[in-house]
Amino acid sequence: MRISAAQRTENENRIRAAMDRLLRGEIPPGGKCDIKTLANEAAVDRTAFYGTRPYSHLRTEFERRLQALQDAGEIPDPREAQISRLKAENAKLQERLAKSEQTIDELTDFRGQALARLAAQHEEIVRLRESAAGASRVSRLPAPRSTVIGSCS
């Protein structure tokens, strides 16, 4: 079915108005910032945006404007913005987790080394005490006196 020039102009105006709304972030419930939603909002058949159909130039314009907004850091679709934000947050959390795991590994290694050193020092002290007890040249100091005579001042 052919449409008249007036109907085509009216459809293009509806499409451009819907395009402007979507690119401003006025996304209908359950919709996205895409061609399907654009067609639904403009009350035009979606197939008219593809191939050699009459509104394929408007699809190209919509995709170009959407890409320009995304390149500028603006995302008109709140769900897409949330997805981007959550992906960035997820990457940051994964990085923090990797750093935490590395720190835990380093501290576990340090703890193992410290325990090994303490065990070696303890064995050395025990060995020295045994050798000192068996040697006759080492004399023990007398035990400290328990009574205090007079004042120390």
mmCIF file of C-alpha atoms in Angstrom:
data_model
loop_
_atom_site.group_PDB
_atom_site.id
_atom_site.type_symbol
_atom_site.label_atom_id
_atom_site.label_comp_id
_atom_site.label_asym_id
_atom_site.label_seq_id
_atom_site.Cartn_x
_atom_site.Cartn_y
_atom_site.Cartn_z
ATOM 1 C CA MET A 1 0.000 0.000 0.000
ATOM 2 C CA ARG A 2 1.399 3.330 -1.048
ATOM 3 C CA ILE A 3 1.252 6.369 1.203
ATOM 4 C CA SER A 4 0.892 9.951 0.122
ATOM 5 C CA ALA A 5 3.609 12.562 0.511
ATOM 6 C CA ALA A 6 1.626 14.208 3.319
ATOM 7 C CA GLN A 7 1.352 10.908 5.204
ATOM 8 C CA ARG A 8 5.049 10.260 4.724
ATOM 9 C CA THR A 9 5.923 13.749 6.045
ATOM 10 C CA GLU A 10 3.598 13.227 8.999
ATOM 11 C CA ASN A 11 5.241 9.836 9.743
ATOM 12 C CA GLU A 12 8.730 11.361 9.503
ATOM 13 C CA ASN A 13 7.712 14.141 11.910
ATOM 14 C CA ARG A 14 6.353 11.549 14.378
ATOM 15 C CA ILE A 15 9.557 9.521 14.018
ATOM 16 C CA ARG A 16 11.752 12.586 14.592
ATOM 17 C CA ALA A 17 9.694 13.586 17.659
ATOM 18 C CA ALA A 18 9.951 10.054 19.060
ATOM 19 C CA MET A 19 13.675 10.057 18.249
ATOM 20 C CA ASP A 20 14.171 13.296 20.196
ATOM 21 C CA ARG A 21 12.242 11.919 23.190
ATOM 22 C CA LEU A 22 14.259 8.695 23.264
ATOM 23 C CA LEU A 23 17.570 10.529 22.935
ATOM 24 C CA ARG A 24 16.567 12.851 25.800
ATOM 25 C CA GLY A 25 16.138 9.776 27.976
ATOM 26 C CA GLU A 26 12.343 9.610 27.957
ATOM 27 C CA ILE A 27 12.228 5.842 27.567
ATOM 28 C CA PRO A 28 8.776 4.214 27.889
ATOM 29 C CA PRO A 29 8.350 1.406 30.440
ATOM 30 C CA GLY A 30 9.665 -1.849 29.009
ATOM 31 C CA GLY A 31 11.427 -0.082 26.152
ATOM 32 C CA LYS A 32 15.005 0.699 25.274
ATOM 33 C CA CYS A 33 16.734 3.354 23.248
ATOM 34 C CA ASP A 34 16.572 1.311 20.026
ATOM 35 C CA ILE A 35 14.819 1.049 16.660
ATOM 36 C CA LYS A 36 12.076 -1.237 17.965
ATOM 37 C CA THR A 37 11.035 1.273 20.619
ATOM 38 C CA LEU A 38 11.401 4.123 18.146
ATOM 39 C CA ALA A 39 9.006 2.361 15.750
ATOM 40 C CA ASN A 40 6.517 1.661 18.546
ATOM 41 C CA GLU A 41 6.644 5.257 19.809
ATOM 42 C CA ALA A 42 6.164 6.673 16.304
ATOM 43 C CA ALA A 43 3.430 4.119 15.464
ATOM 44 C CA VAL A 44 5.342 3.016 12.356
ATOM 45 C CA ASP A 45 6.137 -0.511 11.194
ATOM 46 C CA ARG A 46 9.670 -1.417 12.253
ATOM 47 C CA THR A 47 10.517 -2.956 8.880
ATOM 48 C CA ALA A 48 10.191 0.497 7.301
ATOM 49 C CA PHE A 49 13.566 1.378 8.888
ATOM 50 C CA TYR A 50 15.595 -1.326 7.089
ATOM 51 C CA GLY A 51 17.000 -1.878 3.627
ATOM 52 C CA THR A 52 15.603 0.339 0.901
ATOM 53 C CA ARG A 53 12.446 1.110 2.864
ATOM 54 C CA PRO A 54 11.234 4.703 3.185
ATOM 55 C CA TYR A 55 12.619 5.476 6.669
ATOM 56 C CA SER A 56 16.027 3.789 6.520
ATOM 57 C CA HIS A 57 17.693 7.225 6.471
ATOM 58 C CA LEU A 58 15.981 8.018 9.799
ATOM 59 C CA ARG A 59 17.320 4.779 11.310
ATOM 60 C CA THR A 60 20.819 5.801 10.216
ATOM 61 C CA GLU A 61 20.311 9.275 11.686
ATOM 62 C CA PHE A 62 19.019 7.804 14.974
ATOM 63 C CA GLU A 63 21.964 5.402 15.275
ATOM 64 C CA ARG A 64 24.440 8.191 14.445
ATOM 65 C CA ARG A 65 22.953 10.539 17.069
ATOM 66 C CA LEU A 66 22.832 7.736 19.648
ATOM 67 C CA GLN A 67 26.493 6.888 18.973
ATOM 68 C CA ALA A 68 27.458 10.565 19.263
ATOM 69 C CA LEU A 69 25.768 10.749 22.674
ATOM 70 C CA GLN A 70 27.503 7.564 23.820
ATOM 71 C CA ASP A 71 30.869 8.864 22.599
ATOM 72 C CA ALA A 72 30.275 12.041 24.599
ATOM 73 C CA GLY A 73 29.709 9.922 27.715
ATOM 74 C CA GLU A 74 25.947 10.395 27.842
ATOM 75 C CA ILE A 75 23.748 7.344 27.821
ATOM 76 C CA PRO A 76 20.075 8.189 27.293
ATOM 77 C CA ASP A 77 18.831 4.727 28.302
ATOM 78 C CA PRO A 78 18.887 4.517 32.125
ATOM 79 C CA ARG A 79 19.228 0.735 32.023
ATOM 80 C CA GLU A 80 22.260 0.965 29.753
ATOM 81 C CA ALA A 81 23.757 3.606 32.043
ATOM 82 C CA GLN A 82 23.166 1.332 35.038
ATOM 83 C CA ILE A 83 24.747 -1.603 33.206
ATOM 84 C CA SER A 84 27.806 0.501 32.352
ATOM 85 C CA ARG A 85 28.075 1.750 35.933
ATOM 86 C CA LEU A 86 27.740 -1.773 37.352
ATOM 87 C CA LYS A 87 30.350 -3.144 34.934
ATOM 88 C CA ALA A 88 32.807 -0.448 36.002
ATOM 89 C CA GLU A 89 32.046 -1.099 39.681
ATOM 90 C CA ASN A 90 32.448 -4.836 39.139
ATOM 91 C CA ALA A 91 35.847 -4.346 37.490
ATOM 92 C CA LYS A 92 36.960 -2.119 40.375
ATOM 93 C CA LEU A 93 35.813 -4.690 42.947
ATOM 94 C CA GLN A 94 37.574 -7.505 41.107
ATOM 95 C CA GLU A 95 40.768 -5.453 41.138
ATOM 96 C CA ARG A 96 40.409 -4.835 44.886
ATOM 97 C CA LEU A 97 39.770 -8.535 45.452
ATOM 98 C CA ALA A 98 42.907 -9.494 43.512
ATOM 99 C CA LYS A 99 44.978 -7.023 45.563
ATOM 100 C CA SER A 100 43.483 -8.366 48.798
ATOM 101 C CA GLU A 101 44.261 -11.946 47.799
ATOM 102 C CA GLN A 102 47.835 -10.956 46.956
ATOM 103 C CA THR A 103 48.225 -9.232 50.336
ATOM 104 C CA ILE A 104 46.813 -12.280 52.115
ATOM 105 C CA ASP A 105 49.272 -14.543 50.278
ATOM 106 C CA GLU A 106 52.194 -12.274 51.204
ATOM 107 C CA LEU A 107 51.137 -12.134 54.857
ATOM 108 C CA THR A 108 50.679 -15.915 54.987
ATOM 109 C CA ASP A 109 54.204 -16.375 53.614
ATOM 110 C CA PHE A 110 55.552 -13.880 56.159
ATOM 111 C CA ARG A 111 53.758 -15.705 58.989
ATOM 112 C CA GLY A 112 55.264 -19.028 57.885
ATOM 113 C CA GLN A 113 58.748 -17.496 57.769
ATOM 114 C CA ALA A 114 58.293 -15.898 61.199
ATOM 115 C CA LEU A 115 57.165 -19.199 62.726
ATOM 116 C CA ALA A 116 60.125 -21.014 61.167
ATOM 117 C CA ARG A 117 62.516 -18.403 62.584
ATOM 118 C CA LEU A 118 60.948 -18.645 66.042
ATOM 119 C CA ALA A 119 61.208 -22.438 65.974
ATOM 120 C CA ALA A 120 64.874 -22.232 64.917
ATOM 121 C CA GLN A 121 65.617 -19.688 67.673
ATOM 122 C CA HIS A 122 63.872 -21.857 70.248
ATOM 123 C CA GLU A 123 65.901 -24.916 69.205
ATOM 124 C CA GLU A 124 69.101 -22.836 69.444
ATOM 125 C CA ILE A 125 68.183 -21.641 72.958
ATOM 126 C CA VAL A 126 67.446 -25.214 74.084
ATOM 127 C CA ARG A 127 70.745 -26.404 72.587
ATOM 128 C CA LEU A 128 72.689 -23.612 74.283
ATOM 129 C CA ARG A 129 71.040 -24.340 77.648
ATOM 130 C CA GLU A 130 71.896 -28.022 77.355
ATOM 131 C CA SER A 131 75.501 -27.283 76.422
ATOM 132 C CA ALA A 132 75.779 -24.726 79.262
ATOM 133 C CA ALA A 133 74.414 -27.201 81.804
ATOM 134 C CA GLY A 134 76.957 -29.812 80.748
ATOM 135 C CA ALA A 135 79.998 -27.506 80.688
ATOM 136 C CA SER A 136 81.956 -27.066 83.933
ATOM 137 C CA ARG A 137 83.469 -23.703 82.981
ATOM 138 C CA VAL A 138 80.128 -21.925 83.143
ATOM 139 C CA SER A 139 79.154 -20.830 86.630
ATOM 140 C CA ARG A 140 75.714 -19.778 87.640
ATOM 141 C CA LEU A 141 75.102 -16.382 89.140
ATOM 142 C CA PRO A 142 73.540 -16.335 92.574
ATOM 143 C CA ALA A 143 69.807 -15.770 92.750
ATOM 144 C CA PRO A 144 68.791 -12.195 93.545
ATOM 145 C CA ARG A 145 68.215 -11.326 97.191
ATOM 146 C CA SER A 146 64.659 -11.223 98.251
ATOM 147 C CA THR A 147 64.987 -8.874 101.206
ATOM 148 C CA VAL A 148 65.732 -5.197 100.855
ATOM 149 C CA ILE A 149 67.900 -3.620 103.535
ATOM 150 C CA GLY A 150 67.447 0.082 103.999
ATOM 151 C CA SER A 151 66.225 2.565 101.534
ATOM 152 C CA CYS A 152 67.735 2.946 98.123
ATOM 153 C CA SER A 153 67.622 6.719 98.134
#
